[in-house]
Amino acid sequence: MTIGSLAKTAGVNVETIRYYQRRGLLPEPERPYGSIRRYSHHEVERLTFIRTAQRLGFSLSEVAELLRLEDGTHCEEASVLAEHKLADVREKLAGLKRIERTLVRLVEACHQHSTTISCPLIASLHEGLSSSVGE
């Protein structure tokens, strides 16, 4: 298939394919003399692998490492990468929970304030929230 067909089949943009090729994530097939490059189902599978890993939060550098391990015999190494990603996700979730608690307090303050001119939310943003969100 052509690069356009590959892009359509994999649900990505042609420029995404070219970018992955420049990053070394996807091989660029040889161009027969006077013809166009042809891609196979293997490239569709590789693009699916890359996109799925990205949806799980892996960076392209991490995806490259996972691709290096894709033969299935390096489960221990892949597990270590996934454990690090899981720790990152849990850290981000904890940060989002702190932000949520702060926003809940600010929204409640807005609903409780009387007819004063200053909005508690806007005033808090002007004052800075670093201690409230645990930075």
CSV table of N, CA and C in Angstrom, one decimal, residues 1-3 28-39:
chain,number,residue,atom,x,y,z
A,1,MET,N,0.8,-1.2,0.0
A,1,MET,CA,0.0,0.0,0.0
A,1,MET,C,0.9,1.2,0.0
A,2,THR,N,0.3,2.4,-0.5
A,2,THR,CA,1.1,3.6,-0.5
A,2,THR,C,1.1,4.2,0.9
A,3,ILE,N,1.8,5.3,1.1
A,3,ILE,CA,1.8,6.0,2.4
A,3,ILE,C,0.5,6.6,2.7
A,28,GLU,N,11.5,3.1,6.9
A,28,GLU,CA,11.1,3.7,5.6
A,28,GLU,C,11.5,2.7,4.5
A,29,PRO,N,10.5,2.1,3.8
A,29,PRO,CA,10.9,1.1,2.8
A,29,PRO,C,11.6,1.7,1.6
A,30,GLU,N,12.4,0.9,1.0
A,30,GLU,CA,13.1,1.3,-0.2
A,30,GLU,C,12.2,1.7,-1.3
A,31,ARG,N,12.6,2.7,-2.1
A,31,ARG,CA,11.8,3.1,-3.2
A,31,ARG,C,12.4,2.5,-4.5
A,32,PRO,N,11.7,1.6,-5.1
A,32,PRO,CA,12.2,1.0,-6.3
A,32,PRO,C,12.4,2.0,-7.4
A,33,TYR,N,13.4,1.9,-8.2
A,33,TYR,CA,13.7,2.9,-9.2
A,33,TYR,C,12.5,3.2,-10.1
A,34,GLY,N,12.1,4.5,-10.0
A,34,GLY,CA,11.0,5.0,-10.8
A,34,GLY,C,9.6,4.7,-10.3
A,35,SER,N,9.6,4.3,-9.0
A,35,SER,CA,8.3,3.8,-8.4
A,35,SER,C,8.1,4.5,-7.1
A,36,ILE,N,7.1,4.1,-6.4
A,36,ILE,CA,6.8,4.7,-5.1
A,36,ILE,C,7.0,3.6,-4.0
A,37,ARG,N,7.2,4.1,-2.8
A,37,ARG,CA,7.4,3.2,-1.7
A,37,ARG,C,6.1,2.4,-1.4
A,38,ARG,N,6.3,1.2,-1.0
A,38,ARG,CA,5.1,0.4,-0.6
A,38,ARG,C,5.3,-0.1,0.8
A,39,TYR,N,4.1,-0.1,1.5
A,39,TYR,CA,4.1,-0.5,2.9
A,39,TYR,C,3.2,-1.7,3.0
